[in-house]
XYZ file of C-alpha atoms in Angstrom:
72
model
C 94.539 120.191 93.179
C 96.211 119.458 96.379
C 99.524 116.679 95.581
C 100.362 113.950 97.803
C 103.571 112.030 97.144
C 102.769 108.410 97.932
C 103.741 107.871 101.229
C 101.650 110.649 102.474
C 99.166 109.111 100.147
C 99.933 105.412 101.784
C 99.574 107.587 105.378
C 95.866 109.147 103.865
C 94.288 105.985 103.384
C 95.534 103.832 106.495
C 93.421 107.078 108.443
C 90.762 106.207 106.418
C 91.098 102.820 106.954
C 90.818 103.435 110.769
C 88.202 106.156 110.750
C 85.676 103.685 108.105
C 87.175 100.991 111.686
C 86.085 103.214 114.601
C 82.688 104.160 112.728
C 81.194 100.649 112.080
C 82.467 98.924 115.339
C 82.686 102.014 117.908
C 79.448 103.878 116.573
C 77.634 101.398 114.843
C 77.441 103.138 111.577
C 77.464 101.972 107.924
C 79.776 103.826 106.075
C 80.965 102.978 102.496
C 83.852 103.877 100.455
C 84.381 107.722 100.786
C 80.880 108.574 102.897
C 79.815 107.507 106.877
C 75.274 107.691 107.117
C 74.043 108.991 110.397
C 72.017 106.159 112.681
C 68.794 106.830 110.697
C 70.090 106.599 107.762
C 68.557 109.586 106.502
C 72.001 111.747 105.846
C 75.165 110.512 104.431
C 79.050 112.491 105.476
C 82.454 112.597 103.675
C 85.631 110.902 104.756
C 87.247 113.357 104.144
C 91.443 113.364 105.202
C 93.928 116.517 104.367
C 97.854 116.085 105.947
C 99.437 119.367 106.556
C 102.848 120.628 107.998
C 102.555 122.014 111.128
C 104.944 122.569 114.078
C 102.526 124.327 116.267
C 98.607 122.009 115.186
C 99.342 118.300 114.987
C 95.638 117.505 113.825
C 92.284 119.244 113.434
C 88.749 119.234 112.567
C 86.836 121.607 109.811
C 82.858 121.128 110.319
C 82.106 123.776 107.953
C 84.033 121.348 105.428
C 83.351 117.567 106.456
C 87.024 117.341 106.628
C 89.915 115.989 109.287
C 93.954 117.304 108.725
C 96.816 115.791 110.498
C 100.211 116.910 110.590
C 102.421 114.639 108.226
């Protein structure tokens, strides 16, 4: 189980809202609360954001888990 502070949860929600906006306005995809659909509306993918602490890395994308990671 991952536990975040209220401030980090707020940061995660801001990132998710930004990602949703980009997927809707700039990419033109259908988006629900925590998922987005491909252009053919056949498959959906999660919008999964995690926060980590690392001095050598600002962020990452893990395709195996569909996970966006951002340095706090």
